[in-house]
């Protein structure tokens, strides 16, 4: 039986001895983060787009117009996969493709107004879902999570 199953089966709030050492903490955080992200992804404005398609819309919202190659690099996928994703998003009216101003062989992918609304509504839903859960916590637990969020942001920025 793994630690995650053991804690869940007995006391979900228990911290086992040694759990703050790097290796056990890494395992606990990985499980918690993966489960949290998986649940949060369910909160989106439309079931018509995939998680990968939404990630591209969010990247365009955050980064501005990009080439399919740049999007593939940002999302860590192969260019042919990104081409299929961009084609599907364009067909749905969520992005447009235009000639690149500096490279006649390339295209730029940009959000449409509908794509921007999709990103905004999905973010709103995800924030509302998480805010509802956080509202049910003790203020001290929310403070711990605020510190943890800062620490995690710093760790992934390195």
Coordinates of N, CA and C in Angstrom, one line a residue:
X1 N 0.9 -1.2 0.0 CA 0.0 0.0 0.0 C 0.9 1.2 0.0
X2 N 0.6 2.2 -0.9 CA 1.4 3.4 -0.9 C 1.0 4.4 0.2
X3 N 1.8 5.3 0.4 CA 1.5 6.3 1.4 C 0.3 7.1 1.1
X4 N 0.0 7.5 -0.1 CA -1.1 8.2 -0.5 C -2.4 7.4 -0.2
X5 N -2.4 6.1 -0.4 CA -3.6 5.3 -0.1 C -3.7 5.2 1.4
X6 N -2.6 5.0 2.1 CA -2.7 4.8 3.5 C -3.3 6.1 4.2
X7 N -2.8 7.2 3.9 CA -3.3 8.5 4.5 C -4.7 8.7 4.2
X8 N -5.1 8.5 2.9 CA -6.5 8.7 2.6 C -7.4 7.7 3.3
X9 N -7.0 6.5 3.5 CA -7.8 5.5 4.1 C -7.9 5.7 5.6
X10 N -7.0 6.3 6.3 CA -7.0 6.5 7.7 C -7.4 7.9 8.1
X11 N -6.6 8.9 7.8 CA -6.8 10.3 8.2 C -6.2 11.2 7.1
X12 N -7.1 11.8 6.3 CA -6.6 12.6 5.2 C -5.8 13.8 5.6
X13 N -5.9 14.2 6.9 CA -5.2 15.4 7.3 C -3.9 15.0 8.0
X14 N -3.6 13.7 8.2 CA -2.4 13.3 8.9 C -1.1 13.6 8.0
X15 N -0.1 13.9 8.7 CA 1.2 14.1 8.1 C 2.1 13.0 8.7
X16 N 2.6 12.1 7.9 CA 3.3 11.0 8.4 C 4.7 11.5 8.8
X17 N 5.4 10.8 9.7 CA 6.7 11.1 10.1 C 7.6 11.2 8.9
X18 N 8.5 12.2 8.8 CA 9.4 12.3 7.7 C 8.8 12.9 6.4
X19 N 7.5 13.2 6.4 CA 6.9 13.7 5.2 C 7.4 15.0 4.7
X20 N 8.1 15.7 5.6 CA 8.7 17.0 5.2 C 10.1 16.9 4.6
X21 N 10.6 15.7 4.5 CA 11.9 15.5 3.8 C 11.6 15.7 2.3
X22 N 12.6 16.1 1.5 CA 12.4 16.4 0.1 C 11.7 15.3 -0.7
X23 N 12.2 14.0 -0.6 CA 11.6 13.0 -1.4 C 10.2 12.6 -1.1
X24 N 9.8 12.4 0.2 CA 8.4 12.1 0.5 C 7.5 13.4 0.2
X25 N 8.0 14.6 0.5 CA 7.3 15.8 0.2 C 7.0 15.9 -1.3
X26 N 8.0 15.6 -2.1 CA 7.9 15.7 -3.6 C 6.8 14.8 -4.0
X27 N 6.7 13.6 -3.5 CA 5.7 12.6 -3.9 C 4.3 13.1 -3.5
X28 N 4.2 13.6 -2.2 CA 2.9 14.1 -1.8 C 2.4 15.3 -2.6
X29 N 3.3 16.2 -2.8 CA 3.0 17.4 -3.6 C 2.6 17.1 -5.0
X30 N 3.3 16.1 -5.6 CA 3.0 15.7 -7.0 C 1.6 15.2 -7.1
X31 N 1.3 14.3 -6.2 CA -0.1 13.7 -6.2 C -1.1 14.8 -6.0
X32 N -0.9 15.7 -5.0 CA -1.9 16.7 -4.7 C -2.0 17.7 -5.9
X33 N -0.9 18.1 -6.5 CA -1.0 19.0 -7.6 C -1.6 18.4 -8.8
X34 N -1.3 17.1 -9.1 CA -1.9 16.5 -10.3 C -3.4 16.3 -10.1
X35 N -3.8 15.9 -8.9 CA -5.3 15.8 -8.7 C -6.0 17.1 -8.8
X36 N -5.3 18.1 -8.2 CA -5.9 19.5 -8.2 C -6.1 20.0 -9.7
X37 N -5.0 19.8 -10.4 CA -5.1 20.3 -11.8 C -6.1 19.5 -12.6
X38 N -6.1 18.2 -12.4 CA -7.1 17.4 -13.1 C -8.5 17.8 -12.8
X39 N -8.8 18.1 -11.5 CA -10.2 18.5 -11.2 C -10.5 19.9 -11.7
X40 N -9.5 20.8 -11.6 CA -9.7 22.2 -12.1 C -9.9 22.2 -13.6
X41 N -9.3 21.4 -14.4 CA -9.5 21.3 -15.8 C -10.9 21.0 -16.2
X42 N -11.6 20.4 -15.3 CA -13.0 20.1 -15.6 C -13.9 21.3 -15.6
X43 N -13.4 22.4 -15.0 CA -14.1 23.7 -15.0 C -13.7 24.5 -16.2
X44 N -14.5 24.4 -17.3 CA -14.2 25.2 -18.5 C -15.5 25.6 -19.1
X45 N -15.4 26.6 -20.0 CA -16.6 27.2 -20.5 C -17.2 26.3 -21.6
X46 N -16.5 25.4 -22.2 CA -17.0 24.6 -23.3 C -16.4 23.2 -23.3
X47 N -17.2 22.2 -23.5 CA -16.7 20.9 -23.7 C -16.3 20.6 -25.2
X48 N -16.5 21.7 -26.0 CA -16.2 21.5 -27.4 C -14.7 21.6 -27.7
X49 N -13.9 22.0 -26.8 CA -12.4 22.1 -27.0 C -11.7 21.2 -26.0
X50 N -10.6 20.7 -26.4 CA -9.8 19.8 -25.5 C -8.9 20.7 -24.6
X51 N -8.3 20.0 -23.6 CA -7.4 20.7 -22.7 C -6.2 21.2 -23.5
X52 N -5.7 20.5 -24.5 CA -4.6 21.0 -25.3 C -5.0 22.2 -26.1
X53 N -6.2 22.2 -26.7 CA -6.6 23.4 -27.4 C -6.8 24.6 -26.5
X54 N -7.4 24.3 -25.3 CA -7.5 25.4 -24.3 C -6.1 26.0 -24.0
X55 N -5.1 25.1 -23.8 CA -3.8 25.6 -23.4 C -3.2 26.5 -24.5
X56 N -3.5 26.2 -25.8 CA -3.0 27.1 -26.9 C -3.7 28.4 -26.8
X57 N -5.1 28.4 -26.6 CA -5.8 29.7 -26.4 C -5.2 30.5 -25.3
X58 N -5.0 29.9 -24.2 CA -4.4 30.6 -23.0 C -3.0 31.1 -23.3
X59 N -2.2 30.4 -24.0 CA -0.9 30.8 -24.4 C -1.0 32.1 -25.3
X60 N -1.9 32.0 -26.2 CA -2.1 33.2 -27.1 C -2.6 34.4 -26.4
X61 N -3.4 34.2 -25.4 CA -3.9 35.3 -24.6 C -2.8 35.9 -23.8
X62 N -2.0 35.0 -23.2 CA -0.8 35.5 -22.4 C 0.3 36.0 -23.2
X63 N 0.7 35.4 -24.3 CA 1.9 35.8 -25.1 C 1.6 36.6 -26.3
X64 N 0.4 36.7 -26.7 CA 0.1 37.4 -28.0 C 0.3 36.5 -29.2
X65 N 0.1 37.0 -30.4 CA 0.2 36.2 -31.6 C 1.6 35.5 -31.7
X66 N 1.5 34.2 -32.1 CA 2.7 33.4 -32.3 C 2.6 32.6 -33.5
X67 N 3.7 32.1 -34.0 CA 3.8 31.1 -35.1 C 3.4 29.8 -34.5
X68 N 2.9 28.9 -35.4 CA 2.7 27.5 -34.9 C 3.9 26.9 -34.3
X69 N 5.1 27.2 -34.8 CA 6.3 26.6 -34.3 C 6.6 27.1 -32.9
X70 N 6.4 28.4 -32.6 CA 6.5 29.0 -31.3 C 5.5 28.4 -30.3
X71 N 4.3 28.2 -30.8 CA 3.3 27.6 -29.9 C 3.6 26.1 -29.6
X72 N 4.2 25.4 -30.6 CA 4.6 24.0 -30.3 C 5.7 24.0 -29.3
X73 N 6.6 25.0 -29.4 CA 7.7 25.0 -28.4 C 7.2 25.4 -27.0
X74 N 6.2 26.4 -26.9 CA 5.6 26.8 -25.6 C 4.9 25.6 -25.0
X75 N 4.2 24.8 -25.8 CA 3.4 23.7 -25.3 C 4.1 22.4 -25.2
X76 N 5.3 22.4 -25.7 CA 6.2 21.2 -25.7 C 5.5 20.0 -26.5
X77 N 5.1 20.4 -27.7 CA 4.5 19.3 -28.6 C 5.3 19.4 -29.9
X78 N 5.1 18.4 -30.8 CA 5.7 18.5 -32.1 C 4.9 19.4 -33.0
X79 N 5.6 20.1 -33.9 CA 4.9 21.0 -34.8 C 3.7 20.4 -35.6
X80 N 3.8 19.1 -36.1 CA 2.6 18.6 -36.7 C 1.3 18.6 -35.8
X81 N 1.6 18.3 -34.5 CA 0.5 18.2 -33.6 C -0.1 19.6 -33.4
X82 N 0.8 20.6 -33.3 CA 0.3 22.0 -33.2 C -0.5 22.5 -34.4
X83 N 0.0 22.1 -35.6 CA -0.7 22.4 -36.8 C -2.1 21.9 -36.8
X84 N -2.3 20.6 -36.3 CA -3.7 20.1 -36.2 C -4.5 20.9 -35.1
X85 N -3.9 21.2 -34.0 CA -4.6 22.0 -33.0 C -5.0 23.3 -33.5
X86 N -4.1 24.0 -34.2 CA -4.4 25.4 -34.7 C -5.5 25.3 -35.8
X87 N -5.5 24.2 -36.6 CA -6.5 24.0 -37.7 C -7.9 23.9 -37.0
X88 N -7.9 23.0 -36.0 CA -9.2 22.8 -35.3 C -9.7 24.1 -34.6
X89 N -8.8 24.9 -34.0 CA -9.2 26.1 -33.4 C -9.7 27.2 -34.4
X90 N -9.0 27.2 -35.5 CA -9.4 28.1 -36.6 C -10.8 27.7 -37.1
X91 N -11.0 26.4 -37.3 CA -12.3 26.0 -37.8 C -13.4 26.3 -36.8
X92 N -13.1 26.3 -35.5 CA -14.1 26.7 -34.5 C -14.3 28.2 -34.3
X93 N -13.4 29.0 -35.1 CA -13.5 30.5 -35.0 C -12.9 31.0 -33.8
X94 N -12.0 30.3 -33.1 CA -11.3 30.8 -31.9 C -10.0 31.4 -32.2
X95 N -9.4 31.1 -33.3 CA -8.1 31.7 -33.7 C -8.2 32.1 -35.2
X96 N -7.3 33.0 -35.6 CA -7.1 33.3 -37.0 C -5.7 33.1 -37.4
X97 N -5.4 32.9 -38.6 CA -4.0 32.8 -39.1 C -3.9 33.9 -40.1
X98 N -2.7 34.6 -40.0 CA -2.4 35.6 -41.0 C -0.9 35.5 -41.4
X99 N -0.6 36.2 -42.5 CA 0.8 36.2 -42.9 C 1.7 36.9 -41.9
X100 N 2.9 36.3 -41.7 CA 3.9 36.8 -40.7 C 4.5 38.1 -41.4
X101 N 4.6 39.2 -40.7 CA 5.0 40.4 -41.3 C 6.5 40.4 -41.7
X102 N 7.3 39.5 -41.0 CA 8.8 39.5 -41.3 C 9.2 38.3 -42.0
X103 N 8.4 37.2 -42.1 CA 8.8 36.0 -42.7 C 7.6 35.5 -43.6
X104 N 7.8 35.6 -44.9 CA 6.8 35.3 -45.9 C 6.4 33.8 -45.9
X105 N 7.3 33.0 -45.3 CA 7.0 31.5 -45.2 C 6.2 31.1 -44.0
X106 N 6.0 32.0 -43.1 CA 5.4 31.7 -41.8 C 4.0 32.4 -41.7
X107 N 3.2 31.9 -40.7 CA 2.0 32.5 -40.4 C 2.0 32.8 -38.9
X108 N 1.1 33.8 -38.6 CA 0.9 34.1 -37.2 C -0.5 33.7 -36.8
X109 N -0.6 33.1 -35.6 CA -1.8 32.7 -35.1 C -2.2 33.7 -34.0
X110 N -3.5 34.1 -34.1 CA -4.0 35.1 -33.1 C -5.3 34.7 -32.6
X111 N -5.7 35.1 -31.4 CA -7.0 34.9 -30.8 C -8.0 35.7 -31.5
X112 N -9.2 35.2 -31.7 CA -10.3 36.0 -32.1 C -11.0 36.4 -30.8
X113 N -12.0 37.3 -31.0 CA -12.8 37.7 -29.8 C -13.5 36.5 -29.2
X114 N -13.9 35.6 -30.0 CA -14.6 34.4 -29.4 C -13.5 33.6 -28.6
X115 N -12.3 33.5 -29.1 CA -11.2 32.7 -28.4 C -10.9 33.4 -27.1
X116 N -10.8 34.7 -27.1 CA -10.6 35.5 -25.9 C -11.7 35.3 -24.9
X117 N -12.9 35.3 -25.3 CA -14.0 35.0 -24.4 C -14.0 33.6 -23.8
X118 N -13.6 32.7 -24.6 CA -13.4 31.3 -24.1 C -12.4 31.2 -23.0
X119 N -11.3 31.9 -23.2 CA -10.2 31.9 -22.1 C -10.7 32.6 -20.9
X120 N -11.3 33.8 -21.1 CA -11.8 34.6 -19.9 C -12.8 33.8 -19.1
X121 N -13.8 33.1 -19.8 CA -14.8 32.4 -19.1 C -14.3 31.2 -18.4
X122 N -13.4 30.5 -19.0 CA -12.8 29.3 -18.4 C -12.0 29.7 -17.2
X123 N -11.2 30.8 -17.3 CA -10.5 31.3 -16.1 C -11.4 31.7 -15.0
X124 N -12.5 32.3 -15.3 CA -13.5 32.7 -14.3 C -14.1 31.5 -13.6
X125 N -14.5 30.5 -14.4 CA -15.0 29.3 -13.8 C -14.0 28.6 -12.9
X126 N -12.8 28.5 -13.3 CA -11.8 27.8 -12.5 C -11.5 28.6 -11.2
X127 N -11.4 29.9 -11.4 CA -11.2 30.7 -10.2 C -12.3 30.6 -9.2
X128 N -13.6 30.6 -9.7 CA -14.7 30.5 -8.9 C -14.8 29.2 -8.2
X129 N -14.5 28.1 -8.9 CA -14.5 26.8 -8.3 C -13.5 26.7 -7.1
X130 N -12.2 27.2 -7.4 CA -11.2 27.2 -6.4 C -11.5 28.1 -5.2
X131 N -12.0 29.3 -5.5 CA -12.4 30.2 -4.4 C -13.4 29.6 -3.5
X132 N -14.4 28.9 -4.1 CA -15.4 28.3 -3.2 C -14.8 27.3 -2.3
X133 N -13.8 26.5 -2.8 CA -13.2 25.5 -1.9 C -12.3 26.2 -0.8
X134 N -11.6 27.3 -1.2 CA -10.8 28.0 -0.3 C -11.6 28.7 0.8
X135 N -12.8 29.2 0.4 CA -13.6 29.9 1.4 C -14.0 29.0 2.5
X136 N -14.0 27.7 2.3 CA -14.4 26.7 3.4 C -13.2 26.4 4.3
X137 N -12.1 26.9 4.1 CA -10.9 26.6 4.9 C -10.8 27.6 6.0
X138 N -10.1 27.2 7.1 CA -9.6 28.1 8.1 C -8.8 29.2 7.5
X139 N -8.8 30.4 8.0 CA -7.9 31.5 7.6 C -6.4 31.1 7.7
X140 N -6.1 30.3 8.7 CA -4.7 29.9 8.9 C -4.3 28.9 7.8
X141 N -5.2 28.1 7.4 CA -4.9 27.2 6.2 C -4.8 27.9 4.9
X142 N -5.6 28.9 4.7 CA -5.5 29.8 3.5 C -4.2 30.5 3.5
X143 N -3.7 30.9 4.7 CA -2.4 31.6 4.7 C -1.3 30.6 4.4
X144 N -1.4 29.4 4.8 CA -0.4 28.4 4.5 C -0.4 28.2 3.0
X145 N -1.6 28.1 2.4 CA -1.7 27.9 0.9 C -1.1 29.1 0.2
X146 N -1.4 30.3 0.7 CA -0.8 31.5 0.0 C 0.7 31.5 0.0
X147 N 1.3 31.0 1.1 CA 2.8 30.9 1.2 C 3.2 29.8 0.3
X148 N 2.5 28.7 0.2 CA 2.9 27.6 -0.6 C 2.8 28.0 -2.1
X149 N 1.8 28.8 -2.5 CA 1.7 29.3 -3.9 C 2.9 30.1 -4.2
X150 N 3.3 31.0 -3.3 CA 4.4 31.8 -3.6 C 5.7 31.0 -3.8
X151 N 5.9 30.0 -2.9 CA 7.0 29.1 -3.0 C 7.0 28.3 -4.3
X152 N 5.9 27.8 -4.6 CA 5.8 27.0 -5.8 C 6.1 27.8 -7.1
X153 N 5.6 29.0 -7.1 CA 5.9 30.0 -8.2 C 7.4 30.2 -8.3
X154 N 8.0 30.4 -7.2 CA 9.5 30.6 -7.2 C 10.2 29.4 -7.7
X155 N 9.8 28.2 -7.3 CA 10.4 27.0 -7.7 C 10.3 26.7 -9.2
X156 N 9.2 27.0 -9.8 CA 9.0 26.7 -11.2 C 9.7 27.7 -12.1
X157 N 9.9 28.9 -11.5 CA 10.6 30.0 -12.2 C 12.1 29.7 -12.3
X158 N 12.6 28.9 -11.5 CA 14.1 28.6 -11.5 C 14.5 27.8 -12.7

